[in-house]
mmCIF file of C-alpha atoms in Angstrom:
data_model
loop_
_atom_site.group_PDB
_atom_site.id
_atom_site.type_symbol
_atom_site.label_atom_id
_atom_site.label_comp_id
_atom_site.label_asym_id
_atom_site.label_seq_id
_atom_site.Cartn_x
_atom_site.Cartn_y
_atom_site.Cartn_z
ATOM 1 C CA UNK C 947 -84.428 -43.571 -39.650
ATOM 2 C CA UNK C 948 -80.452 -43.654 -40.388
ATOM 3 C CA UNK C 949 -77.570 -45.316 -39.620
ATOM 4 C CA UNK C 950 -74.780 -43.876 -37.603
ATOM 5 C CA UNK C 951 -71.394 -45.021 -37.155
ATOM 6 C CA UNK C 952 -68.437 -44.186 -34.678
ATOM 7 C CA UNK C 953 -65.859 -44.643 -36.470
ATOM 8 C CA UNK C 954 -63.894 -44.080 -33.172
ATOM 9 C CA UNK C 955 -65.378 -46.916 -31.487
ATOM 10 C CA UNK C 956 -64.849 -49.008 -34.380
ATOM 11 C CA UNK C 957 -61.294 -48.530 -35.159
ATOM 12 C CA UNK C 958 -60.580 -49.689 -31.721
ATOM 13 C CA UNK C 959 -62.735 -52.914 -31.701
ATOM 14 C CA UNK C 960 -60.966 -53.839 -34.612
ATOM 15 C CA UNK C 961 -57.865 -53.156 -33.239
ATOM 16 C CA UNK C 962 -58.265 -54.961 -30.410
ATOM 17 C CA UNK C 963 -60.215 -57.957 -31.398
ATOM 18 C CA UNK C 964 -58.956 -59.938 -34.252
ATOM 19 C CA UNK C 965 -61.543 -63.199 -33.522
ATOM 20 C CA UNK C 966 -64.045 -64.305 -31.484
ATOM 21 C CA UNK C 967 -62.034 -65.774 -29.095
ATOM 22 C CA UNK C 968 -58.524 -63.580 -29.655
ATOM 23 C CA UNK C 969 -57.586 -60.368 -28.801
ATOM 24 C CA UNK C 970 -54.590 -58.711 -30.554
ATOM 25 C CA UNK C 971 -51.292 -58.132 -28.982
ATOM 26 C CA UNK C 972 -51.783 -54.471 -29.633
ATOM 27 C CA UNK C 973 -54.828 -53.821 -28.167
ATOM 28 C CA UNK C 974 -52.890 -52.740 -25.012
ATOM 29 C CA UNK C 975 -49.334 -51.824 -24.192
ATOM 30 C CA UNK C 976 -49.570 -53.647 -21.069
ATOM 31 C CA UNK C 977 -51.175 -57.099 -22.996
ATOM 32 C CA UNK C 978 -48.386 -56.887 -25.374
ATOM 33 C CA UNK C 979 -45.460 -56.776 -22.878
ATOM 34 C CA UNK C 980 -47.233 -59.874 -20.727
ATOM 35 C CA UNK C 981 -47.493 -61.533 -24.017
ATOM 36 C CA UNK C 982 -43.843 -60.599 -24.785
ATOM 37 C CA UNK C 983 -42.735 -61.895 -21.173
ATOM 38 C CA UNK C 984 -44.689 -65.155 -21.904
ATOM 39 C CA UNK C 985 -43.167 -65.706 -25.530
ATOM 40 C CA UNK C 986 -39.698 -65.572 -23.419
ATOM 41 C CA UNK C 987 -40.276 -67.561 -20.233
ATOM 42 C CA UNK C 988 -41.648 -70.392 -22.874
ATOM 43 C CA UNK C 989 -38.395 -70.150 -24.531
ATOM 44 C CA UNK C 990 -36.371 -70.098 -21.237
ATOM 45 C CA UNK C 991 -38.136 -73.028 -20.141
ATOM 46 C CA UNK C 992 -38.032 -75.057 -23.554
ATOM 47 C CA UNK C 993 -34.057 -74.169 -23.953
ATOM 48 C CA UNK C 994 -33.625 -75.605 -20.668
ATOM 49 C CA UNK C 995 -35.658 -78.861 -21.103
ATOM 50 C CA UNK C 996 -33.580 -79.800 -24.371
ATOM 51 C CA UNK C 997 -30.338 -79.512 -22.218
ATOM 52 C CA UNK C 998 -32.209 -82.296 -20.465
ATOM 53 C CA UNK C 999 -33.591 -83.987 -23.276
ATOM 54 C CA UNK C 1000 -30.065 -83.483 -25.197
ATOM 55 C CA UNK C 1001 -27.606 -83.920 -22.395
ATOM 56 C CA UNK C 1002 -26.053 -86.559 -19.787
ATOM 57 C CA UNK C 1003 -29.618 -87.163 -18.667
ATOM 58 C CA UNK C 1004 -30.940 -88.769 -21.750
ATOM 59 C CA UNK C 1005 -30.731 -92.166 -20.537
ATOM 60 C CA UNK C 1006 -32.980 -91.640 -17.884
ATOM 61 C CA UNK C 1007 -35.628 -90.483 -20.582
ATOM 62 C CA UNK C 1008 -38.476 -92.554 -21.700
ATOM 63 C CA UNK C 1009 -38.425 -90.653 -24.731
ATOM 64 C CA UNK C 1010 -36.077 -87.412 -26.072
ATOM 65 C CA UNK C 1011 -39.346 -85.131 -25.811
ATOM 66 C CA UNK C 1012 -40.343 -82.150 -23.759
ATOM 67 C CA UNK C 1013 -44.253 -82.333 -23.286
ATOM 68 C CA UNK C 1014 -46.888 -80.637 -21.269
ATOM 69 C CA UNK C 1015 -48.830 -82.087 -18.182
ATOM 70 C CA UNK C 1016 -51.455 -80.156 -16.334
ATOM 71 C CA UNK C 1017 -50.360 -76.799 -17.812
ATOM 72 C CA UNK C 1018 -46.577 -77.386 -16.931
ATOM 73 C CA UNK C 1019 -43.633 -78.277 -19.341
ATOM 74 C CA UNK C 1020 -42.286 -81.874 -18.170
ATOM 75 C CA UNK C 1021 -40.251 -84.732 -19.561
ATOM 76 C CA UNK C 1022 -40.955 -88.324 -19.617
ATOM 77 C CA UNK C 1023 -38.710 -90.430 -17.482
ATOM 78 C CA UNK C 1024 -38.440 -93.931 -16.762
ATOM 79 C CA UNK C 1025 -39.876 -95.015 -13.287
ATOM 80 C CA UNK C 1026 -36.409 -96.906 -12.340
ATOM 81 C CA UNK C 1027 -34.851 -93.264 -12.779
ATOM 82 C CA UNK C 1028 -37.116 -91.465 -10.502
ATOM 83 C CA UNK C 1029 -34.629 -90.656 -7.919
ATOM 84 C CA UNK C 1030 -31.982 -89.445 -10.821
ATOM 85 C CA UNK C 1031 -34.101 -86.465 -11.671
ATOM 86 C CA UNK C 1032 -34.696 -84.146 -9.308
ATOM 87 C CA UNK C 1033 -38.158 -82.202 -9.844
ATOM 88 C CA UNK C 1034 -42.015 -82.646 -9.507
ATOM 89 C CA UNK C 1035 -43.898 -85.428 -10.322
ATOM 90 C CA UNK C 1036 -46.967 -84.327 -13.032
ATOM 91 C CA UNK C 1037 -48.125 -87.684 -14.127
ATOM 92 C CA UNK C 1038 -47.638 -91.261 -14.675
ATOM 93 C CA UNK C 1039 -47.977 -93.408 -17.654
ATOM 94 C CA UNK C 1040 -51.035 -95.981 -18.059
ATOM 95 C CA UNK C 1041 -48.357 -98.593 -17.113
ATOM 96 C CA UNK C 1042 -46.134 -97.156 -14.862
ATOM 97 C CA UNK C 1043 -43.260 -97.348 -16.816
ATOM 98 C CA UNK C 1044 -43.156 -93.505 -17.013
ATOM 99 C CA UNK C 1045 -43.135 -90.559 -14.606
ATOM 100 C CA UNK C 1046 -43.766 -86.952 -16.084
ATOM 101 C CA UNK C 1047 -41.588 -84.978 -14.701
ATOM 102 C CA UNK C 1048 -40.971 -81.174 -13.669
ATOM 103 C CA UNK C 1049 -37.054 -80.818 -13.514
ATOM 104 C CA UNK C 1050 -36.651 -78.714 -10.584
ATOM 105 C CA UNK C 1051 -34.796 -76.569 -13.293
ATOM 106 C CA UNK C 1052 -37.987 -75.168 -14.773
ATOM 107 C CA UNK C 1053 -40.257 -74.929 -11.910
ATOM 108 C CA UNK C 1054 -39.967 -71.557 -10.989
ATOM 109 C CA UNK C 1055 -40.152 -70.622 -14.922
ATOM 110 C CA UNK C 1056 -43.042 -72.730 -15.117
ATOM 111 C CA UNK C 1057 -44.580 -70.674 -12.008
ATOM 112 C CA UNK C 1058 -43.551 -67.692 -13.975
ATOM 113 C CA UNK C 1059 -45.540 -68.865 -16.759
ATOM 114 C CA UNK C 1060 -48.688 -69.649 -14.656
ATOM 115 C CA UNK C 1061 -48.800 -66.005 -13.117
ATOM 116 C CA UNK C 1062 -48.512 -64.286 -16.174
ATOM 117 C CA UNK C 1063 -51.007 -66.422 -17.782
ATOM 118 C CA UNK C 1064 -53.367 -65.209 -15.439
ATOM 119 C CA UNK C 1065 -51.976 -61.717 -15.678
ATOM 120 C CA UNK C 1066 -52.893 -62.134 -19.291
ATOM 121 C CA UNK C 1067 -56.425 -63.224 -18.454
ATOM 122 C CA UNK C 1068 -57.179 -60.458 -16.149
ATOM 123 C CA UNK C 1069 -55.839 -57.692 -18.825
ATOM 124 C CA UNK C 1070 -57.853 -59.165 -21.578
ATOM 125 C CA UNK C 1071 -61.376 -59.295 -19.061
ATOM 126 C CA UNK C 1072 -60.409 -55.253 -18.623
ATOM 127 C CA UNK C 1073 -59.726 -54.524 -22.459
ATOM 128 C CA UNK C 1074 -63.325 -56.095 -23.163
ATOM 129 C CA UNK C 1075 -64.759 -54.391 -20.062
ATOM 130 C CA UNK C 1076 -63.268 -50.806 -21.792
ATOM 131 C CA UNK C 1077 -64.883 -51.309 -24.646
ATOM 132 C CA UNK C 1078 -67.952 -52.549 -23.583
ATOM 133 C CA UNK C 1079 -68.238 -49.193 -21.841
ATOM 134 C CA UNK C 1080 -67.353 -46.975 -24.533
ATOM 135 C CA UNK C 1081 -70.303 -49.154 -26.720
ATOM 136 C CA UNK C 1082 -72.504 -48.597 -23.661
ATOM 137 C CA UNK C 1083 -71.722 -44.846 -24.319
ATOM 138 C CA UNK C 1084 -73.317 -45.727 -28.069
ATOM 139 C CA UNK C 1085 -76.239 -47.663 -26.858
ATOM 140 C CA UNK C 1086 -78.821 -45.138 -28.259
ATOM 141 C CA UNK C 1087 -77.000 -44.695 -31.749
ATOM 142 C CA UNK C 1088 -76.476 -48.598 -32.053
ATOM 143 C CA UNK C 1089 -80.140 -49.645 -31.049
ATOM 144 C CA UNK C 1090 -81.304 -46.961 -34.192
ATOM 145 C CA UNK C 1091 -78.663 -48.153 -36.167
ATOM 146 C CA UNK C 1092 -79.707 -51.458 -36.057
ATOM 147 C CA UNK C 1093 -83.457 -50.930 -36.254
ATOM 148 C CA UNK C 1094 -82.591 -49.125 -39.533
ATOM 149 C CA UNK C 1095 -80.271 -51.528 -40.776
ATOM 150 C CA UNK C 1096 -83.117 -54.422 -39.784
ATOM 151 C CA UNK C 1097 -85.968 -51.992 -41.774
ATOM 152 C CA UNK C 1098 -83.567 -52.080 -44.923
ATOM 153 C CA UNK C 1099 -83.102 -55.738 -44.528
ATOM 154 C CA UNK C 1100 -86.814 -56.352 -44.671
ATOM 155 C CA UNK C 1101 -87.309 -54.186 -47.602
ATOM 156 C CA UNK C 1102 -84.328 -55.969 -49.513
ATOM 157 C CA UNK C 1103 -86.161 -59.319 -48.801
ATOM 158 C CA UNK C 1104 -89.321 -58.266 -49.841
ATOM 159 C CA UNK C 1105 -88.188 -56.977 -53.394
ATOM 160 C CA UNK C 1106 -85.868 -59.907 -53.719
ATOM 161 C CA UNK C 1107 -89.294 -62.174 -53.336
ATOM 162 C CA UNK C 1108 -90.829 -60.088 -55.200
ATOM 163 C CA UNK C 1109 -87.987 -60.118 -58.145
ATOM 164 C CA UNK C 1110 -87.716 -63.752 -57.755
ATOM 165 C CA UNK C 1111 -91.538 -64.473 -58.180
ATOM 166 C CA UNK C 1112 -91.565 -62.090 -61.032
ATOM 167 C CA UNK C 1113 -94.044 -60.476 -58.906
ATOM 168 C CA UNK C 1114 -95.937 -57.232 -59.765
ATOM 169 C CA UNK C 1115 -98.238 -54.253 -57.336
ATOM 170 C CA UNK C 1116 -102.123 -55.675 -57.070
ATOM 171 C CA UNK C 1117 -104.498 -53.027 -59.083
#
């Protein structure tokens, strides 16, 4: 038995996956342009929330914060100021004395944001699916490659037990 390698195959997992649960920017042109467009819509949206948070509206504020409330940037407002700031309603405070709110500002940004999100999702499910075909392409060479590579294991543990019990071949 042997082990074989694609070094193809594997210079583009690598590329493409940097963890289990992140895939690299480069690992498409079109993944790192959505991820581009989303590092800019966050900034459009956050630039325009501290005009709020740093502006005339302040004293409507709870608190001079931009958060996030069901996946959507929002600012904390007092419930007597409701009718001040125009936007969507995300949330309320455990007392009432705060409304989350979507300045209608940001909403389309924060729409923005939720479709490329998804856009994101969708090119990340068809980078796996490309490379679980071209490993599908491999599935002969892997399974011998890893019965191989599961022979040498057992071999290595049985002279390691063998080492450590300063073992030596029955006569």
């Amino acid at each position: 038995d042997r082990i074989l390698v694609s070094r193809t195959l594997e210079e583009k997992i690598k590329k493409a996956i940097i963890s289990e649960d992140m895939i690299a920017d480069e690992a498409s042109p079109e993944l790192a342009e959505i991820r581009r467009k989303i590092r800019n819509t966050n900034n459009k949206i956050k630039d325009t929330l501290q005009s709020f948070v740093g502006g005339n509206k302040i004293k409507y504020l709870q608190e001079n914060i931009v958060t996030m409330r069901n996946g959507r940037y929002v600012v904390p407002v007092k419930a007597e100021y409701k009718n001040e700031m125009k936007g969507l309603v995300h949330d309320t405070s455990s007392s009432g004395a705060t409304l989350f709110i979507e300045p209608m500002a940001v909403v389309e940004a924060n729409n923005e944001l939720k479709s490329l999100a998804a856009a994101e999702e969708h090119e990340i499910e068809r980078i796996l699916a490309e490379l679980s075909g071209m490993a599908g392409e491999f599935e002969d060479t892997i399974k011998i490659s890893f019965e191989s590579a599961t022979m040498l294991d057992l071999h290595f543990a049985k002279a390691h037990l063998a080492y450590k019990m300063k073992a030596s071949r029955p006569i």
